[in-house]
mmCIF file of C-alpha atoms and ligand atoms in Angstrom:
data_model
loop_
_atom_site.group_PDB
_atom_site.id
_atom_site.type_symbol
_atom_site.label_atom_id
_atom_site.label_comp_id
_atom_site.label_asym_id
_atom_site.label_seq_id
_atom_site.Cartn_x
_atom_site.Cartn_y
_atom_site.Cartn_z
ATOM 1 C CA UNK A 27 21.353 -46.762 -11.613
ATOM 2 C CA UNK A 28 20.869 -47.204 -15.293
ATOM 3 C CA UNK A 29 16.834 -47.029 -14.446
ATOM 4 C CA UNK A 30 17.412 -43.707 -11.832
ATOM 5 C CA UNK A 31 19.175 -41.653 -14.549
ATOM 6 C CA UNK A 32 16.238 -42.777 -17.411
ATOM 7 C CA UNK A 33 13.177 -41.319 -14.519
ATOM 8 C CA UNK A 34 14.988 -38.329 -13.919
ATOM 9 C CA UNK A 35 15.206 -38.063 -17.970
ATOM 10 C CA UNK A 36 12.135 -38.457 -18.338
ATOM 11 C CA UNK A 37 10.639 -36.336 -15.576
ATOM 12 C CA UNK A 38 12.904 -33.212 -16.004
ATOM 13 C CA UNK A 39 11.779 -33.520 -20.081
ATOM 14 C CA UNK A 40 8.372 -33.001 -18.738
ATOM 15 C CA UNK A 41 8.652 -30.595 -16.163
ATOM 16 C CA UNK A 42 10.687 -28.536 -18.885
ATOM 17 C CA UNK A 43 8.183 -28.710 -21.473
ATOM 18 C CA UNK A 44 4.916 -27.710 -18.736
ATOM 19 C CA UNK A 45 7.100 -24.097 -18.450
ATOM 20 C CA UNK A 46 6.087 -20.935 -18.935
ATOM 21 C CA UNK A 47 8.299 -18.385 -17.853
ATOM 22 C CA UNK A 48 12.298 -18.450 -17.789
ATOM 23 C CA UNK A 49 12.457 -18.189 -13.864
ATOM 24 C CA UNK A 50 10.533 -21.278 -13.738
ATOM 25 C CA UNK A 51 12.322 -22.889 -15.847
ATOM 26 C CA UNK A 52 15.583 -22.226 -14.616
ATOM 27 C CA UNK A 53 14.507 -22.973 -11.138
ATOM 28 C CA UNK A 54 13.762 -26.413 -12.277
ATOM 29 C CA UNK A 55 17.007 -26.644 -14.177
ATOM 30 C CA UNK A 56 18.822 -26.040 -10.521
ATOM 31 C CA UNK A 57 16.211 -28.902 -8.574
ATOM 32 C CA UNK A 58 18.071 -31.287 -11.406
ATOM 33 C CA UNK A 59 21.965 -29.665 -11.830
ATOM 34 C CA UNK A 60 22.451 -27.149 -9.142
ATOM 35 C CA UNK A 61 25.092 -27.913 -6.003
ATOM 36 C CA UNK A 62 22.414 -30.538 -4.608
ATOM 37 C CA UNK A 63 20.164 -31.255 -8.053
ATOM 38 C CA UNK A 64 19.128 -34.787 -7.825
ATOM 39 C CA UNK A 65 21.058 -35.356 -11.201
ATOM 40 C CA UNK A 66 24.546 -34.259 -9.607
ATOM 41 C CA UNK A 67 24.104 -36.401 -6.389
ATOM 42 C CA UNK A 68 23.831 -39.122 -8.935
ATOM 43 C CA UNK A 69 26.600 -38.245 -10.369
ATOM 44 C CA UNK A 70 27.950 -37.989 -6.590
ATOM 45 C CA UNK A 71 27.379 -41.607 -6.096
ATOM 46 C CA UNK A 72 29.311 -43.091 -8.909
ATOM 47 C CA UNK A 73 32.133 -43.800 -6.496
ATOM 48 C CA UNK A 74 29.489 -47.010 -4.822
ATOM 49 C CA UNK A 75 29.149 -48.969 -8.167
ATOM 50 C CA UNK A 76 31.364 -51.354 -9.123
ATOM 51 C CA UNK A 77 34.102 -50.310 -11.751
ATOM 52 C CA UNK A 78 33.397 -52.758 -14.297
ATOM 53 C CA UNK A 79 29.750 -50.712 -15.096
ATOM 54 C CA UNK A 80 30.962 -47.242 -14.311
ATOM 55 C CA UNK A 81 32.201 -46.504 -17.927
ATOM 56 C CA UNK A 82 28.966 -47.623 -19.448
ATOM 57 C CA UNK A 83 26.691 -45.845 -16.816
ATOM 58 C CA UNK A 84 28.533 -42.869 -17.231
ATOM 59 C CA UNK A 85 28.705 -42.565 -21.149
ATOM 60 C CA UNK A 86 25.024 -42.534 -20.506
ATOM 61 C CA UNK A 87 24.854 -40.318 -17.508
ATOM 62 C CA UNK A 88 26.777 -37.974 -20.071
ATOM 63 C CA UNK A 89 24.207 -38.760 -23.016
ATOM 64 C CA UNK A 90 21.047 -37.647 -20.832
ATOM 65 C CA UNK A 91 22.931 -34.343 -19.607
ATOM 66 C CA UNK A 92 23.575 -33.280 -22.725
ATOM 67 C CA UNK A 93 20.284 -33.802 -24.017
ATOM 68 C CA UNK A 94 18.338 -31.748 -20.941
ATOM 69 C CA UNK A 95 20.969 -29.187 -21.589
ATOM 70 C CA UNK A 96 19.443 -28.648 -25.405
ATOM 71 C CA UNK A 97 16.379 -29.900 -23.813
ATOM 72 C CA UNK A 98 16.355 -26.496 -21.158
ATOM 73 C CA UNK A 99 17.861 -24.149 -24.083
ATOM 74 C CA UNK A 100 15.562 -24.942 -26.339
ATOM 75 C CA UNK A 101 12.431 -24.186 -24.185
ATOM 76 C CA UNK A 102 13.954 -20.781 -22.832
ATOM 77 C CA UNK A 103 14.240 -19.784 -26.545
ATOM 78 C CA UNK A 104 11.153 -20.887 -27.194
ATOM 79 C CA UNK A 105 9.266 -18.752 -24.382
ATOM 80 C CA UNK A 106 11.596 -16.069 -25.037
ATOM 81 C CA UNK A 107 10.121 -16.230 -28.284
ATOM 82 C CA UNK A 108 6.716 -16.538 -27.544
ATOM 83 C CA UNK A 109 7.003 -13.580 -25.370
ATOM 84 C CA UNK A 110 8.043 -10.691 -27.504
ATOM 85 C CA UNK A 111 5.610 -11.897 -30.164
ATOM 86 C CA UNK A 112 2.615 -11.163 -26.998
ATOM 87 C CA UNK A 113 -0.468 -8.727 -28.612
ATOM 88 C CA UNK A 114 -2.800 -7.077 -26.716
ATOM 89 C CA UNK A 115 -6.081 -7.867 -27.372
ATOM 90 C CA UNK A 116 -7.873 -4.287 -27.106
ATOM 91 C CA UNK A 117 -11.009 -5.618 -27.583
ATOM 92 C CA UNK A 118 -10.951 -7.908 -24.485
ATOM 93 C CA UNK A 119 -13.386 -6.372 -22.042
ATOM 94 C CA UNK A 120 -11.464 -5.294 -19.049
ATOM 95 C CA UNK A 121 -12.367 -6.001 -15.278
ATOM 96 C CA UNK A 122 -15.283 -4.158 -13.733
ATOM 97 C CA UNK A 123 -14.291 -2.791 -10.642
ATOM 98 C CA UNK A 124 -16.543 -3.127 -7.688
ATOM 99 C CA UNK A 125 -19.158 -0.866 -7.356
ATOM 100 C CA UNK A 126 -19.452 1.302 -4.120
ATOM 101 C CA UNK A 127 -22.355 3.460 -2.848
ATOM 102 C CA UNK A 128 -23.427 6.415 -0.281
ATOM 103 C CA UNK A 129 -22.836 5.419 3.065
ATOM 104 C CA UNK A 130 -25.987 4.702 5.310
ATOM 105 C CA UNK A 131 -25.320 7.718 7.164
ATOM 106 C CA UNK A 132 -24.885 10.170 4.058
ATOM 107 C CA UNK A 133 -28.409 8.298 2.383
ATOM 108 C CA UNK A 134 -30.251 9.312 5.320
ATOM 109 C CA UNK A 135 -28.810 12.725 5.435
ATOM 110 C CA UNK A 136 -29.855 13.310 1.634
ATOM 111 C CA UNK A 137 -33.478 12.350 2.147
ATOM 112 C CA UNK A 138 -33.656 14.519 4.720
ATOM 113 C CA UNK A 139 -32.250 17.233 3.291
ATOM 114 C CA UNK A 140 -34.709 16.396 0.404
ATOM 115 C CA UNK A 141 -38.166 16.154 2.728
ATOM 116 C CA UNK A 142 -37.254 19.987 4.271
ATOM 117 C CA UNK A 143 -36.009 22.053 1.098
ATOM 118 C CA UNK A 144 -39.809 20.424 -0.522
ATOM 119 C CA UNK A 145 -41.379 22.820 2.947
ATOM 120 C CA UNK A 146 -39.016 25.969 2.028
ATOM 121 C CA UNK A 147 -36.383 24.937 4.610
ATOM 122 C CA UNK A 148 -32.577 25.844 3.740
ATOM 123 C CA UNK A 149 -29.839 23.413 4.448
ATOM 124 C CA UNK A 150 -27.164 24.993 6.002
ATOM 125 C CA UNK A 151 -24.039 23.445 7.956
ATOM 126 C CA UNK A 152 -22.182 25.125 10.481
ATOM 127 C CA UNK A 153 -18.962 24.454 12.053
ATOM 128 C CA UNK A 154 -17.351 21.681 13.937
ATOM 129 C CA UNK A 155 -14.602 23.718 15.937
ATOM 130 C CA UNK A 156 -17.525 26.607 17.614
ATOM 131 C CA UNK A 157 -17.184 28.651 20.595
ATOM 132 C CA UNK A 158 -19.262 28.519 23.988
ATOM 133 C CA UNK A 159 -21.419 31.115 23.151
ATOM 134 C CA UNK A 160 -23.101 29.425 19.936
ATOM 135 C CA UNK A 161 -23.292 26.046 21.740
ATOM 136 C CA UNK A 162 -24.274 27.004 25.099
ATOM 137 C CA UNK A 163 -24.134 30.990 26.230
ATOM 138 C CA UNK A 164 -26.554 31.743 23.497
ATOM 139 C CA UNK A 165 -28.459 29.019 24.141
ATOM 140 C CA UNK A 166 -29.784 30.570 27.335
ATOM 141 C CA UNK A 167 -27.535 27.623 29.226
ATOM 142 C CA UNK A 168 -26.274 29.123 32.342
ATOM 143 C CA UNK A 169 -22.405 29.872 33.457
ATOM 144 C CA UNK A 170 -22.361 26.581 35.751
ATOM 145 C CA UNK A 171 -24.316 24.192 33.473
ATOM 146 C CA UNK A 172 -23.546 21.073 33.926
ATOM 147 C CA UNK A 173 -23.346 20.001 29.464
ATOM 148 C CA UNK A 174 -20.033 22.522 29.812
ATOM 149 C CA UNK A 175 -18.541 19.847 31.602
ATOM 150 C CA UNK A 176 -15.336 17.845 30.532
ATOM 151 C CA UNK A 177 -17.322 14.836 30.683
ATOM 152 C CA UNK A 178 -20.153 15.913 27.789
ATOM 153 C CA UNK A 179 -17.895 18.420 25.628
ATOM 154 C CA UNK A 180 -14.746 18.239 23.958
ATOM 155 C CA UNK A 181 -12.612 21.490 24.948
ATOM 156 C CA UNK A 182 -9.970 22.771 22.877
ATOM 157 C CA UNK A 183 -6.829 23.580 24.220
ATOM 158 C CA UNK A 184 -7.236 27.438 23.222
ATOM 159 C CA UNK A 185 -7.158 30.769 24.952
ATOM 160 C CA UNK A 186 -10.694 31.670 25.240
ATOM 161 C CA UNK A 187 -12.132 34.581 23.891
ATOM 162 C CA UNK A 188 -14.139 37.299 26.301
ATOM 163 C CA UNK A 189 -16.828 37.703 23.728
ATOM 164 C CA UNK A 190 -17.257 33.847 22.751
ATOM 165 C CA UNK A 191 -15.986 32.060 25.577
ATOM 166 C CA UNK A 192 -13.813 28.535 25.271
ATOM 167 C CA UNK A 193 -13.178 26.619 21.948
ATOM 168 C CA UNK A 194 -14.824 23.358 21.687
ATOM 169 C CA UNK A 195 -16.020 20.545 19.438
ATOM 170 C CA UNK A 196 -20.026 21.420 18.548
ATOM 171 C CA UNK A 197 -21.637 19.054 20.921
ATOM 172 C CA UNK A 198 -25.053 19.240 18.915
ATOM 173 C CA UNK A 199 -26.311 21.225 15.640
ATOM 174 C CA UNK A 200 -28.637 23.770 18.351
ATOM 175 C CA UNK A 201 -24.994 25.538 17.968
ATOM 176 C CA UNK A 202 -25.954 26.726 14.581
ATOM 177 C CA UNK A 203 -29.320 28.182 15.717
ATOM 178 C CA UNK A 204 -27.809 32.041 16.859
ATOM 179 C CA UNK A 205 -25.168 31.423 13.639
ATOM 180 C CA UNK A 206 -28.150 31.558 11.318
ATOM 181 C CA UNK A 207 -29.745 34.211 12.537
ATOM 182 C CA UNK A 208 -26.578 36.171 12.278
ATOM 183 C CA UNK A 209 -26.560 35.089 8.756
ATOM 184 C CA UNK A 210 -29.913 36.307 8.182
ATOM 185 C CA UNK A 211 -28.737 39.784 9.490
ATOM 186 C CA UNK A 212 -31.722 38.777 12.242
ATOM 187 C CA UNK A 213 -34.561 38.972 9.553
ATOM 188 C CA UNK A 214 -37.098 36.437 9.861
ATOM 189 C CA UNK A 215 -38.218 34.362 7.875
ATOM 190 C CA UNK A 216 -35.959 32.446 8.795
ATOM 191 C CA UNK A 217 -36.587 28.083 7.914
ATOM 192 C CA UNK A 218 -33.046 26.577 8.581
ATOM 193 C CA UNK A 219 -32.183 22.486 8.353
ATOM 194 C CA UNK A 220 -28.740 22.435 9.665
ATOM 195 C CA UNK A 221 -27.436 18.971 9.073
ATOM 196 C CA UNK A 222 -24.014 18.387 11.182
ATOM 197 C CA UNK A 223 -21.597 16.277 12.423
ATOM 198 C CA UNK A 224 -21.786 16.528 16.734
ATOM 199 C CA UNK A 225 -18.944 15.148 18.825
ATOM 200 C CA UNK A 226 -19.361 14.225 22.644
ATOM 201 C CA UNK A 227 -16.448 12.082 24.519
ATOM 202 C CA UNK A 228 -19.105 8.809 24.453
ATOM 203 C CA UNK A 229 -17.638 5.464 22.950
ATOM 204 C CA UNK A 230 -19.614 2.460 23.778
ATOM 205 C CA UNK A 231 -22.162 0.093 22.176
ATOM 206 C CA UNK A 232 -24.576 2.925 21.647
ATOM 207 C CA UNK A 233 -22.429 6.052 21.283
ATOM 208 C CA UNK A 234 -19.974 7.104 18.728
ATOM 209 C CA UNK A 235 -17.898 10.014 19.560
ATOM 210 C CA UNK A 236 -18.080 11.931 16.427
ATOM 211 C CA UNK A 237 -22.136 11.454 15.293
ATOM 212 C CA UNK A 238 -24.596 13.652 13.162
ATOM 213 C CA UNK A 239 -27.526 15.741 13.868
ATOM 214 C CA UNK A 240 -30.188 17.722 12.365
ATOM 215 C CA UNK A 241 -31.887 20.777 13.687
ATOM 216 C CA UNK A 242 -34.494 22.392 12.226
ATOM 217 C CA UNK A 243 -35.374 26.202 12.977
ATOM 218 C CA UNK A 244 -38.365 28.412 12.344
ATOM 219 C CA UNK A 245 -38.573 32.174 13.251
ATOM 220 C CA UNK A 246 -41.172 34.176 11.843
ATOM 221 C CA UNK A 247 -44.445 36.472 13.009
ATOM 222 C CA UNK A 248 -46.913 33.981 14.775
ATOM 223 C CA UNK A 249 -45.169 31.120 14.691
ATOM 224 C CA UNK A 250 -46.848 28.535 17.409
ATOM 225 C CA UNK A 251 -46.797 24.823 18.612
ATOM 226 C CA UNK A 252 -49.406 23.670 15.918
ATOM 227 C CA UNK A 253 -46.151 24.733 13.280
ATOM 228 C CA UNK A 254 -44.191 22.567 15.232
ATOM 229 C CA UNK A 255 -46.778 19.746 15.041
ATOM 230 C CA UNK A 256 -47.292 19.913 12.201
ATOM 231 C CA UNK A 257 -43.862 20.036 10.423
ATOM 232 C CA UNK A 258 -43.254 16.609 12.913
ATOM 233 C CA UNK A 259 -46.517 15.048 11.256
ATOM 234 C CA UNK A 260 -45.011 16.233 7.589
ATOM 235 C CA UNK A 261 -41.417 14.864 8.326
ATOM 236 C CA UNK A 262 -42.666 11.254 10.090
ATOM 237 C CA UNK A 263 -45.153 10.779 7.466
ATOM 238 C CA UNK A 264 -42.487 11.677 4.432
ATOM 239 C CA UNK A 265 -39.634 9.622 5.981
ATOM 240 C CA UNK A 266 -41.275 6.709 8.129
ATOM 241 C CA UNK A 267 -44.278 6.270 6.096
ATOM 242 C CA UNK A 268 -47.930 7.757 5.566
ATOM 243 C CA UNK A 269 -49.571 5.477 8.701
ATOM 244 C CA UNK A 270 -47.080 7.122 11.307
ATOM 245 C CA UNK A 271 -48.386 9.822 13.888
ATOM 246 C CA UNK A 272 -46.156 11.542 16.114
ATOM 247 C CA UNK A 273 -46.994 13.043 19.755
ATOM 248 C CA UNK A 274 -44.933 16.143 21.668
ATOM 249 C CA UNK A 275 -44.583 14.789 25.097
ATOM 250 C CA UNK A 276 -43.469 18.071 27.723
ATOM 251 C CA UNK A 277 -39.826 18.077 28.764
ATOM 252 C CA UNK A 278 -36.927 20.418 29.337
ATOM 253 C CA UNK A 279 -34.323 21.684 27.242
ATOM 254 C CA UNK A 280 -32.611 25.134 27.842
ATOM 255 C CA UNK A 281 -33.001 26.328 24.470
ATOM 256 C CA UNK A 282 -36.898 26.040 24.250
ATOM 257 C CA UNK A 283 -40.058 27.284 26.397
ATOM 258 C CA UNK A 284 -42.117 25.227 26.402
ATOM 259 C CA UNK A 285 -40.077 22.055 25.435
ATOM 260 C CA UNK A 286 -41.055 18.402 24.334
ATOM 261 C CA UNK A 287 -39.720 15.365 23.180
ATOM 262 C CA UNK A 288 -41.228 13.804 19.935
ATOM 263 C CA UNK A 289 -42.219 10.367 19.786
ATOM 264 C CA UNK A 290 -43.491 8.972 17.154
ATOM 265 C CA UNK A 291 -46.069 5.724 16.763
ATOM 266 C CA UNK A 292 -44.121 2.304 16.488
ATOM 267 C CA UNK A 293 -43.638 1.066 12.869
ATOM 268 C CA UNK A 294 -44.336 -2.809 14.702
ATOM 269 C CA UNK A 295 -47.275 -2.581 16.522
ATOM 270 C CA UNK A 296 -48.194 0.661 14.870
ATOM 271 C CA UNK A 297 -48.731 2.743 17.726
ATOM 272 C CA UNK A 298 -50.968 0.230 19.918
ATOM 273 C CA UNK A 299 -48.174 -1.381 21.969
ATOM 274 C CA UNK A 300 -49.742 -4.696 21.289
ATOM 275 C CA UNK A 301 -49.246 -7.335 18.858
ATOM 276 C CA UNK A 302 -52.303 -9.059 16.909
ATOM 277 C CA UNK A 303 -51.751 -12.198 18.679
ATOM 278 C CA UNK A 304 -52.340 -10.539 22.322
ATOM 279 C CA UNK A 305 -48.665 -10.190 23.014
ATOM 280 C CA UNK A 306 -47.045 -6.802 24.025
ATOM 281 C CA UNK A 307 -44.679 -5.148 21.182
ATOM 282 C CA UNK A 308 -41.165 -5.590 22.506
ATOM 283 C CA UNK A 309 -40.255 -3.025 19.845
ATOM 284 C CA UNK A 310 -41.229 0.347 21.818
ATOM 285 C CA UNK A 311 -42.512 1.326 24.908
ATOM 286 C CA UNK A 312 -46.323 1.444 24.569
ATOM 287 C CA UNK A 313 -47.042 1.831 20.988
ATOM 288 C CA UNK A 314 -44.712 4.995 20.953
ATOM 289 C CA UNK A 315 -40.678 5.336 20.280
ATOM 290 C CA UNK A 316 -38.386 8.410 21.059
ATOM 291 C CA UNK A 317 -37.283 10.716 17.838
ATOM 292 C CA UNK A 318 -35.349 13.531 19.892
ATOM 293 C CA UNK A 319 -36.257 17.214 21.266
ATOM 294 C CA UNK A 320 -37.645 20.058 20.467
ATOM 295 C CA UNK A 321 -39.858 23.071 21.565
ATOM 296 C CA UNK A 322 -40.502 26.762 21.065
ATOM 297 C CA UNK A 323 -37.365 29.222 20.788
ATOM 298 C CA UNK A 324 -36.998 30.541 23.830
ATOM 299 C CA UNK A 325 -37.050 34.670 23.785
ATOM 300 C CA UNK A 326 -33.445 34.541 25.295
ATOM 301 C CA UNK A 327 -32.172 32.553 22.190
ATOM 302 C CA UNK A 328 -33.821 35.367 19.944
ATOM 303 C CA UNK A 329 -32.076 38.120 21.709
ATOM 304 C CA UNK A 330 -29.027 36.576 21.757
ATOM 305 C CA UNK A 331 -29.483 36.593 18.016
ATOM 306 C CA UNK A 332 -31.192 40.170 17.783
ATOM 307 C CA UNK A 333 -34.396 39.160 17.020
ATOM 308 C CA UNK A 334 -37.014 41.208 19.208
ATOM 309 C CA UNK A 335 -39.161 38.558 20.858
ATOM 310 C CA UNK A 336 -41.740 40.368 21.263
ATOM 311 C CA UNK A 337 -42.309 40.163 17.661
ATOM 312 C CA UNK A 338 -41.203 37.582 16.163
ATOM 313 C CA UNK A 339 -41.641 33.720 17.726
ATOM 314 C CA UNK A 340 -39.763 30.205 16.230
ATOM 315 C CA UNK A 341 -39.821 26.726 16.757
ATOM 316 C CA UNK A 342 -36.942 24.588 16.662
ATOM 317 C CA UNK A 343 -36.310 20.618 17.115
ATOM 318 C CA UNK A 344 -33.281 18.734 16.886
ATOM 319 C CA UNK A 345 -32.797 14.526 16.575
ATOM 320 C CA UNK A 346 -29.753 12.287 15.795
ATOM 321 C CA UNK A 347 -29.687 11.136 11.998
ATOM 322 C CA UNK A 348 -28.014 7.661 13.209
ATOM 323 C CA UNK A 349 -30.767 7.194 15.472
ATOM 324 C CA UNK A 350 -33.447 8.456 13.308
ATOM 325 C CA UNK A 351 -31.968 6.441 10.078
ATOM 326 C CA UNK A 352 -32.257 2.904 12.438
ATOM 327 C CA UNK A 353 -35.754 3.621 13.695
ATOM 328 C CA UNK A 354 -36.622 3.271 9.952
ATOM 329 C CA UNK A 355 -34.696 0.958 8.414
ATOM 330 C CA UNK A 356 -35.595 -1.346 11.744
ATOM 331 C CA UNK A 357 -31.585 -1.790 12.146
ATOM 332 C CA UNK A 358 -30.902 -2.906 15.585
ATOM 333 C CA UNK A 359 -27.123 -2.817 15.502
ATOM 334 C CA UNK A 360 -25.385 -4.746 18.307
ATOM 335 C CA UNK A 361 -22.434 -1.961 18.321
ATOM 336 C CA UNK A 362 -23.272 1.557 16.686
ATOM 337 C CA UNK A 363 -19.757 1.827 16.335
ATOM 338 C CA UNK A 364 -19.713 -0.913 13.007
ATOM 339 C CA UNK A 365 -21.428 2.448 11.163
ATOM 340 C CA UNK A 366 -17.824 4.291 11.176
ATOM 341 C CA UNK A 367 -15.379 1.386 11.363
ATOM 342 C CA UNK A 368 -15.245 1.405 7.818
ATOM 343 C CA UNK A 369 -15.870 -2.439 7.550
ATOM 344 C CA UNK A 370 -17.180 -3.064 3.782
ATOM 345 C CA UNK A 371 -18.817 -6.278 4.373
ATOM 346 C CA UNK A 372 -21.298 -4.386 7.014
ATOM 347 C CA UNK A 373 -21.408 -1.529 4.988
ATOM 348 C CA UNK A 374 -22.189 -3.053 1.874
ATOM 349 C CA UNK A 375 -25.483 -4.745 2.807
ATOM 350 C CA UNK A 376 -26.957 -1.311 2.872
HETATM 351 N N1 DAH B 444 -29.689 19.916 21.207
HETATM 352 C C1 DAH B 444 -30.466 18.892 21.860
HETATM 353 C C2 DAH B 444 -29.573 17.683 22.107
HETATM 354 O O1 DAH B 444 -28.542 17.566 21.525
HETATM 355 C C3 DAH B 444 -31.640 18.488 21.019
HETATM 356 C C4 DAH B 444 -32.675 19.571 20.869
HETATM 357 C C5 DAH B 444 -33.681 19.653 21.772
HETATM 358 C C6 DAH B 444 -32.643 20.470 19.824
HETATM 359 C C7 DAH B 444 -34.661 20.624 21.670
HETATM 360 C C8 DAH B 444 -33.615 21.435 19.678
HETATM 361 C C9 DAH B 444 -34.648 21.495 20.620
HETATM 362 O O2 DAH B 444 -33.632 22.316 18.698
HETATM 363 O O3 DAH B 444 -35.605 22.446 20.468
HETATM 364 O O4 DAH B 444 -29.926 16.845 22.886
#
């Protein structure tokens, strides 16, 4: 007993003396002389030793009390103490806080933004929330066209209009194509970069449902397909690099007459589909990879923005700024979806 009551002395001395706050140190107080402290079930078990030792054992039982009582006062005026006496150093540096940056998506929508305005072309953004006739009536798309299904637009729940049709969520930046001739009060020149976000009801490992676009658009007096070539050559070379060539390969779009999909020359295999060592390039399909559409305005599209076709002729072209930002960097991302989960340890390596 006598060698019990002189460990928990000694350890409760120490314990008290490693303290730095009052809470702690009253918490260890209570693990010695609260209801089940390990000093009062000593104290518990006085009744099991034999009477002849009891008076000695507890004189001293008494002796070590008292002294962790001054012991534990003496420390909680000490910290006490110590506390209110606290300075702030001012001239501690503080913490740096982490430093963010653009997003992937908004760095490749400011170089390209950059690479037009250098050719004269205006950024302009145009709404989200549009009506069917900027998306797809002006757009020469027919009444029964199969994009105005529920399956490749997002309709709003609104009373259509007679002039503009339903409400919906811009399915691609081509909406934006009658808007700025409108704003031009129909006046070419017009050299428009409308940079956008597009929404489609698409969510899998290659489609987000909310994604951007940008659409470029030319009107002016003899404007022809070597302008379109051209301005592809300018932007591939600017953004993918000097080496790159690009090829319009004939397609259809509503929008354009004639129309074509760009491709441009693989960054791998640079455009011969085979590797150096004989093997093919499992990079792109024959030395070439898809950048999006484009073509020549079609005269309906003019009208519909009361330009005389007769007159006046435009190119326009139109490619996803996810897409076109991976074919650079050489991302292959297993799930496009990562780019707008929000996840800082993807985004950050970027
Ligand atoms: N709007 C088309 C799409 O989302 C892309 C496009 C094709 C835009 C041809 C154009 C164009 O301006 O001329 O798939």
């Amino acid at each position: 007993m006598e060698r019990q009551i002189s460990i928990l002395q000694q350890e409760a001395l120490l314990k008290f003396s490693n303290c730095t706050s009052t809470a702690e140190l009253e918490q260890i107080f209570l693990q010695y002389f609260g209801a089940s402290g390990s000093f009062t079930r000593l104290l518990k078990d006085f009744k099991n030793i034999p009477e002849n030792q009891r008076p000695k054992l507890g004189k001293l039982a008494n002796m070590v009390k008292k002294e962790l009582e001054t012991a534990y006062s003496l420390k909680k005026e000490k910290i006490i103490k110590a506390q209110s006496e606290e300075t702030i150093d001012v001239t501690i540096p503080g913490n740096e806080p982490p430093m963010g940056h653009l997003h992937i998506v908004t760095q490749a929508i400011e170089e390209i933004d950059r690479i037009f305005s250098q050719i004269g072309f205006t950024r302009v953004r145009y709404r989200e929330i549009e009506w069917d006739w900027y998306s797809f009536g002006s757009l020469n798309f027919p009444p029964d066209h199969p994009a105005r299904d529920d399956f490749e637009t997002f309709f709003i729940d609104a009373a259509p209009l007679p002039k503009y049709g339903r409400m919906l969520l811009s399915p691609h930046t081509s909406s934006g194509q009658v808007r700025e001739m409108e704003r031009m009060h129909s006046r070419p020149p017009i050299r428009m970069i409308n940079i956008a976000k597009c929404y489609r009801p698409n969510w899998d490992i290659s489609h987000t449902p909310m994604f951007h676009q940008f659409e470029g658009l030319v009107v002016d007096e003899g404007i022809n397909i070597t302008h379109l070539k051209g301005t592809m050559d300018y932007f591939a070379k600017q953004y993918f690099g000097p080496e790159r060539k690009t090829r319009l390969r004939p397609f259809h779009f509503q929008f354009t007459e004639p129309s074509f999909e760009v491709d441009i020359t693989c960054g791998v295999c640079l455009g011969k589909g085979t590797l150096p060592d004989g093997q093919k390039c499992k990079y792109c399909k024959e030395g070439w990879l898809e950048l999006g559409g484009s073509g020549m305005v079609h005269p309906n599209v003019l009208a519909a923005g009361k330009i005389d076709p007769k007159k006046y002729t435009g190119f326009a072209f139109g490619w996803g700024v996810e897409r076109t930002y991976m074919m650079k960097s050489g991302t292959k991302l297993d799930d496009n979806r990562l780019l707008y989960t929000n996840d800082i340890r993807f985004l950050e390596q970027f």
